[in-house]
Amino acid sequence: MTDTTTRDDPTSNTKPSSIWGGRFRAGPSEVMEQINPSIDFDQRFYAQDIAGSRAHTAMLVNQGVISHQDGSDIARGLDRVEREIAEGQFTFSRALEDIHMNVEARLTELIGDTAGRMHTARSRNDQVATDFKMWVRETIDHIDSALAALQTALIDQAERNADVVMPGFTHLQAAQPITFGHHLMAYVEMVGRDRGRFGDCRSRLNECPLGSAALAGTSFPIDRNQTAVALGFNGPTANSLDSVSDRDFALEFLAASSICAIHLSRFSEEIVNWTSAQFNFIKLTDAFTTGSSIMPQKRNPDAAELVRGKCGRIIGALNALLVMMKGLPLAFCKDMQEDKEPLFDAADTLELCIAASVCMIQDMSANAKAMRAATDLGFTTATDLADWLVRTLNMPFRIAHRVTGAVVKVAEDKGLRLEQLDLDDLQAIEPRITGEVYAVLDPARSVASRTSFGGTAPDNVRAAARAARERFSLNRHTK
Ligand code: ARG
């Protein structure tokens, strides 16, 4: 965003707009001036708007629709307008509604009526669709790099914690021993799918609407392919009505953003749990926590809570656009101007949440002792005992499950962990159990044994981390 201010044109409600003034006698009412303009927010894609005008003008020259001289005057003028906006020297006017008309009006001041030739064979409807697509495309590229950094931070921590044993949970009940590295690698997969979804959105959106004009195409001999290629699109959109009324790309972007935000929110929820005194699994430094103004002992994981909370805004933006679009007939309707603010906010929010997540992941340190103690608490190697009965005594798994249940019951009644039970206790339930069983009741051995593809064994985690760096084309360690 530039720092430029928006100033109301004091004469705007007494004079008709200079752009369509031909058939208008009076200016808009005051409330119309409030509800109508989008310049306060669509100035954000001024660079895309000017790039679009440059490409369109060059095409008009190539096609002989406007002269070389006019083309180069327009191009030079656009350079100047762009510089003025970039340097904060540009005064945006609400009376001129949006970025398209603000740019054109300034260009007219600079080069005179020639500026108006730029708008041959196009309309603001195809312009705004093109600008917005280009903005979303660029934003997807930023988000993709940010998500790659997130994956790298996760993998770095996963490698550091490949051997650290913790309880894996289902229903938030201790289930089976896993490694902390394996837990972190789960998020690498989730983020990988997020990147895939953004990539899909990017490739589907990459068709250029410019030259569809208001809705019907144009009678000028334009070359839409040339404009499309100049603006980095794969080609032009095929149907002029669809071109100006399609906002699928915005919806897909917000859907991908929402799913991604949900992943970040779930991770934040884990951080909130893990940093509590009850879990004490990880520690965040002072950089990502806050104290309480009344309770001196507090150390609150605010950054994680905010990421979790901001997820709601992103889902809200998706919802706002879905509802805004659902009843619109073809083609352009002004309702669609409402697509930008929620999307900009969602994109900013997501980028901030990804950055905060990267920082927290790099910052956190695991408390291996507390994780191990929690693993010992919940009979987490009960499945290993059942597996041992299957493997050693050739029991059907269902029966082994029942026998193990009885063992857990005895341990629970005696207030002991599984490995603290005497062999007599075990043999009272199943006489064929031998002392060898104790080895599988050790959580470290339990995780080491889980070498099936995608399993939690430390060697698997190390291999998965290496493979993920390749699969997701990640650079080596962030630090
Ligand atoms: N400001 C509009 C938007 O943000 C641009 C297109 C306006 N077109 C029109 N015919 N009023 O979508």
CSV table of N, CA and C in Angstrom, one decimal, residues 97-183:
chain,number,residue,atom,x,y,z
A,97,GLU,N,-14.1,7.6,-8.4
A,97,GLU,CA,-14.5,6.2,-8.1
A,97,GLU,C,-13.4,5.2,-7.8
A,98,ASP,N,-12.6,4.9,-8.8
A,98,ASP,CA,-11.8,3.8,-8.7
A,98,ASP,C,-10.4,4.0,-9.3
A,99,ILE,N,-9.5,3.0,-9.2
A,99,ILE,CA,-8.1,3.2,-9.6
A,99,ILE,C,-8.1,3.4,-11.1
A,100,HIS,N,-9.0,2.7,-11.9
A,100,HIS,CA,-9.0,2.9,-13.3
A,100,HIS,C,-9.2,4.3,-13.8
A,101,MET,N,-10.2,4.9,-13.1
A,101,MET,CA,-10.5,6.3,-13.6
A,101,MET,C,-9.5,7.3,-12.9
A,102,ASN,N,-9.0,7.0,-11.8
A,102,ASN,CA,-8.0,7.9,-11.2
A,102,ASN,C,-6.8,8.0,-12.1
A,103,VAL,N,-6.4,6.8,-12.6
A,103,VAL,CA,-5.2,6.7,-13.4
A,103,VAL,C,-5.4,7.5,-14.8
A,104,GLU,N,-6.6,7.2,-15.3
A,104,GLU,CA,-6.9,7.8,-16.6
A,104,GLU,C,-7.0,9.3,-16.5
A,105,ALA,N,-7.6,9.8,-15.4
A,105,ALA,CA,-7.8,11.2,-15.2
A,105,ALA,C,-6.5,11.9,-15.1
A,106,ARG,N,-5.6,11.3,-14.4
A,106,ARG,CA,-4.3,11.9,-14.2
A,106,ARG,C,-3.5,11.9,-15.5
A,107,LEU,N,-3.7,10.8,-16.2
A,107,LEU,CA,-3.0,10.7,-17.6
A,107,LEU,C,-3.5,11.8,-18.5
A,108,THR,N,-4.8,12.1,-18.4
A,108,THR,CA,-5.4,13.2,-19.2
A,108,THR,C,-4.8,14.5,-18.8
A,109,GLU,N,-4.6,14.7,-17.5
A,109,GLU,CA,-3.9,16.0,-17.1
A,109,GLU,C,-2.5,16.1,-17.7
A,110,LEU,N,-1.9,14.9,-17.8
A,110,LEU,CA,-0.5,15.0,-18.2
A,110,LEU,C,-0.3,15.0,-19.8
A,111,ILE,N,-1.2,14.3,-20.5
A,111,ILE,CA,-1.0,14.2,-22.0
A,111,ILE,C,-2.2,14.7,-22.8
A,112,GLY,N,-3.2,15.1,-22.1
A,112,GLY,CA,-4.4,15.6,-22.8
A,112,GLY,C,-5.3,14.5,-23.2
A,113,ASP,N,-6.2,14.8,-24.2
A,113,ASP,CA,-7.3,13.9,-24.6
A,113,ASP,C,-6.8,12.6,-25.2
A,114,THR,N,-5.5,12.5,-25.6
A,114,THR,CA,-5.0,11.3,-26.1
A,114,THR,C,-5.1,10.2,-25.1
A,115,ALA,N,-5.1,10.5,-23.8
A,115,ALA,CA,-5.2,9.5,-22.8
A,115,ALA,C,-6.5,8.7,-23.0
A,116,GLY,N,-7.5,9.3,-23.5
A,116,GLY,CA,-8.8,8.6,-23.6
A,116,GLY,C,-8.7,7.5,-24.7
A,117,ARG,N,-7.7,7.5,-25.6
A,117,ARG,CA,-7.6,6.5,-26.6
A,117,ARG,C,-7.3,5.1,-26.0
A,118,MET,N,-6.7,5.2,-24.8
A,118,MET,CA,-6.3,3.9,-24.1
A,118,MET,C,-7.5,3.1,-23.8
A,119,HIS,N,-8.6,3.7,-23.6
A,119,HIS,CA,-9.8,3.0,-23.2
A,119,HIS,C,-10.6,2.4,-24.4
A,120,THR,N,-10.0,2.5,-25.6
A,120,THR,CA,-10.6,1.8,-26.7
A,120,THR,C,-10.6,0.3,-26.5
A,121,ALA,N,-11.8,-0.3,-26.8
A,121,ALA,CA,-11.8,-1.8,-26.8
A,121,ALA,C,-11.6,-2.4,-25.5
A,122,ARG,N,-11.9,-1.7,-24.4
A,122,ARG,CA,-11.9,-2.3,-23.1
A,122,ARG,C,-12.9,-1.5,-22.2
A,123,SER,N,-13.1,-2.0,-21.1
A,123,SER,CA,-14.0,-1.3,-20.1
A,123,SER,C,-13.5,-1.5,-18.7
A,124,ARG,N,-14.0,-0.9,-17.7
A,124,ARG,CA,-13.5,-1.1,-16.4
A,124,ARG,C,-13.9,-2.5,-15.9
A,125,ASN,N,-14.9,-3.1,-16.6
A,125,ASN,CA,-15.3,-4.5,-16.1
A,125,ASN,C,-14.2,-5.5,-16.4
A,126,ASP,N,-13.7,-5.5,-17.6
A,126,ASP,CA,-12.6,-6.4,-17.9
A,126,ASP,C,-11.3,-6.0,-17.3
A,127,GLN,N,-11.1,-4.6,-17.1
A,127,GLN,CA,-9.9,-4.1,-16.4
A,127,GLN,C,-9.8,-4.6,-15.0
A,128,VAL,N,-10.9,-4.5,-14.3
A,128,VAL,CA,-10.9,-4.8,-12.8
A,128,VAL,C,-10.7,-6.3,-12.7
A,129,ALA,N,-11.3,-7.1,-13.5
A,129,ALA,CA,-11.1,-8.5,-13.4
A,129,ALA,C,-9.6,-8.9,-13.7
A,130,THR,N,-9.0,-8.2,-14.7
A,130,THR,CA,-7.6,-8.5,-15.0
A,130,THR,C,-6.7,-8.0,-13.8
A,131,ASP,N,-6.9,-6.8,-13.4
A,131,ASP,CA,-6.1,-6.3,-12.3
A,131,ASP,C,-6.1,-7.2,-11.0
A,132,PHE,N,-7.3,-7.6,-10.7
A,132,PHE,CA,-7.6,-8.4,-9.5
A,132,PHE,C,-6.9,-9.8,-9.7
A,133,LYS,N,-7.1,-10.3,-10.8
A,133,LYS,CA,-6.4,-11.6,-11.1
A,133,LYS,C,-4.9,-11.5,-10.9
A,134,MET,N,-4.3,-10.5,-11.5
A,134,MET,CA,-2.9,-10.3,-11.4
A,134,MET,C,-2.4,-10.1,-10.0
A,135,TRP,N,-3.3,-9.4,-9.2
A,135,TRP,CA,-2.9,-9.1,-7.8
A,135,TRP,C,-2.9,-10.5,-7.0
A,136,VAL,N,-4.0,-11.2,-7.2
A,136,VAL,CA,-4.1,-12.5,-6.5
A,136,VAL,C,-3.0,-13.4,-7.0
A,137,ARG,N,-2.6,-13.4,-8.2
A,137,ARG,CA,-1.6,-14.3,-8.7
A,137,ARG,C,-0.3,-14.0,-8.0
A,138,GLU,N,0.1,-12.7,-7.9
A,138,GLU,CA,1.3,-12.3,-7.2
A,138,GLU,C,1.3,-12.6,-5.7
A,139,THR,N,0.1,-12.5,-5.1
A,139,THR,CA,-0.1,-12.8,-3.7
A,139,THR,C,0.1,-14.3,-3.5
A,140,ILE,N,-0.4,-15.1,-4.4
A,140,ILE,CA,-0.2,-16.5,-4.3
A,140,ILE,C,1.3,-16.9,-4.3
A,141,ASP,N,2.1,-16.2,-5.2
A,141,ASP,CA,3.5,-16.4,-5.2
A,141,ASP,C,4.2,-16.1,-3.9
A,142,HIS,N,3.8,-15.0,-3.2
A,142,HIS,CA,4.3,-14.6,-1.9
A,142,HIS,C,4.0,-15.7,-0.9
A,143,ILE,N,2.7,-16.1,-0.9
A,143,ILE,CA,2.2,-17.0,0.1
A,143,ILE,C,2.9,-18.4,-0.1
A,144,ASP,N,3.2,-18.7,-1.4
A,144,ASP,CA,3.8,-20.0,-1.6
A,144,ASP,C,5.3,-20.0,-1.0
A,145,SER,N,6.0,-18.9,-1.2
A,145,SER,CA,7.3,-18.8,-0.6
A,145,SER,C,7.2,-18.9,0.9
A,146,ALA,N,6.2,-18.2,1.5
A,146,ALA,CA,6.1,-18.1,2.9
A,146,ALA,C,5.8,-19.5,3.4
A,147,LEU,N,4.9,-20.3,2.7
A,147,LEU,CA,4.6,-21.6,3.1
A,147,LEU,C,5.8,-22.6,3.0
A,148,ALA,N,6.6,-22.3,2.0
A,148,ALA,CA,7.8,-23.1,1.9
A,148,ALA,C,8.7,-22.9,3.1
A,149,ALA,N,8.8,-21.6,3.5
A,149,ALA,CA,9.6,-21.3,4.7
A,149,ALA,C,9.0,-22.0,6.0
A,150,LEU,N,7.7,-22.1,6.0
A,150,LEU,CA,7.0,-22.7,7.1
A,150,LEU,C,7.4,-24.2,7.1
A,151,GLN,N,7.3,-24.8,5.9
A,151,GLN,CA,7.7,-26.3,5.9
A,151,GLN,C,9.2,-26.5,6.3
A,152,THR,N,10.0,-25.6,5.9
A,152,THR,CA,11.5,-25.7,6.2
A,152,THR,C,11.6,-25.6,7.7
A,153,ALA,N,10.9,-24.7,8.4
A,153,ALA,CA,11.0,-24.5,9.8
A,153,ALA,C,10.5,-25.8,10.5
A,154,LEU,N,9.4,-26.3,10.0
A,154,LEU,CA,8.9,-27.6,10.6
A,154,LEU,C,9.9,-28.7,10.5
A,155,ILE,N,10.5,-28.8,9.3
A,155,ILE,CA,11.4,-30.0,9.0
A,155,ILE,C,12.6,-29.8,9.9
A,156,ASP,N,13.1,-28.6,10.0
A,156,ASP,CA,14.3,-28.4,10.8
A,156,ASP,C,14.1,-28.9,12.3
A,157,GLN,N,12.9,-28.5,12.8
A,157,GLN,CA,12.5,-28.9,14.2
A,157,GLN,C,12.3,-30.4,14.2
A,158,ALA,N,11.7,-30.9,13.2
A,158,ALA,CA,11.4,-32.4,13.1
A,158,ALA,C,12.7,-33.2,13.2
A,159,GLU,N,13.7,-32.7,12.5
A,159,GLU,CA,15.0,-33.4,12.5
A,159,GLU,C,15.7,-33.3,13.9
A,160,ARG,N,15.5,-32.2,14.5
A,160,ARG,CA,16.1,-32.0,15.8
A,160,ARG,C,15.4,-32.9,16.8
A,161,ASN,N,14.1,-33.2,16.6
A,161,ASN,CA,13.3,-33.9,17.6
A,161,ASN,C,12.9,-35.3,17.0
A,162,ALA,N,13.7,-35.8,16.1
A,162,ALA,CA,13.3,-37.1,15.5
A,162,ALA,C,13.2,-38.2,16.6
A,163,ASP,N,14.0,-38.1,17.6
A,163,ASP,CA,14.1,-39.2,18.6
A,163,ASP,C,13.3,-38.9,19.9
A,164,VAL,N,12.7,-37.7,19.9
A,164,VAL,CA,12.0,-37.3,21.2
A,164,VAL,C,10.6,-38.0,21.2
A,165,VAL,N,10.4,-38.8,22.3
A,165,VAL,CA,9.2,-39.6,22.4
A,165,VAL,C,8.1,-38.7,23.1
A,166,MET,N,6.9,-38.8,22.6
A,166,MET,CA,5.8,-38.1,23.2
A,166,MET,C,4.5,-38.9,23.0
A,167,PRO,N,3.5,-38.7,23.8
A,167,PRO,CA,2.3,-39.4,23.5
A,167,PRO,C,1.6,-38.9,22.3
A,168,GLY,N,1.2,-39.8,21.4
A,168,GLY,CA,0.3,-39.3,20.3
A,168,GLY,C,-1.1,-39.4,20.9
A,169,PHE,N,-2.0,-38.5,20.4
A,169,PHE,CA,-3.3,-38.5,21.0
A,169,PHE,C,-4.4,-38.8,19.9
A,170,THR,N,-5.5,-39.4,20.4
A,170,THR,CA,-6.7,-39.4,19.7
A,170,THR,C,-7.8,-39.0,20.7
A,171,HIS,N,-8.7,-38.2,20.3
A,171,HIS,CA,-9.7,-37.7,21.3
A,171,HIS,C,-9.0,-36.9,22.4
A,172,LEU,N,-7.8,-36.4,22.1
A,172,LEU,CA,-7.0,-35.8,23.1
A,172,LEU,C,-6.7,-36.7,24.3
A,173,GLN,N,-6.8,-38.0,24.1
A,173,GLN,CA,-6.5,-39.0,25.1
A,173,GLN,C,-5.2,-39.6,24.6
A,174,ALA,N,-4.2,-39.8,25.5
A,174,ALA,CA,-2.9,-40.4,25.2
A,174,ALA,C,-3.3,-41.7,24.5
A,175,ALA,N,-2.7,-41.9,23.3
A,175,ALA,CA,-3.1,-43.1,22.5
A,175,ALA,C,-1.9,-44.1,22.4
A,176,GLN,N,-0.9,-43.6,21.6
A,176,GLN,CA,0.3,-44.5,21.4
A,176,GLN,C,1.5,-43.6,21.4
A,177,PRO,N,2.7,-44.1,21.8
A,177,PRO,CA,3.9,-43.3,21.7
A,177,PRO,C,4.2,-42.9,20.3
A,178,ILE,N,4.6,-41.7,20.1
A,178,ILE,CA,5.0,-41.2,18.8
A,178,ILE,C,6.3,-40.4,19.0
A,179,THR,N,6.9,-39.9,17.9
A,179,THR,CA,8.0,-39.0,18.1
A,179,THR,C,7.5,-37.6,17.8
A,180,PHE,N,8.1,-36.6,18.5
A,180,PHE,CA,7.7,-35.2,18.3
A,180,PHE,C,8.0,-34.8,16.8
A,181,GLY,N,9.1,-35.4,16.3
A,181,GLY,CA,9.5,-35.1,14.9
A,181,GLY,C,8.4,-35.5,14.0
A,182,HIS,N,7.8,-36.7,14.3
A,182,HIS,CA,6.7,-37.2,13.4
A,182,HIS,C,5.5,-36.3,13.5
A,183,HIS,N,5.2,-35.8,14.7
A,183,HIS,CA,4.1,-34.9,14.8
A,183,HIS,C,4.3,-33.6,14.0
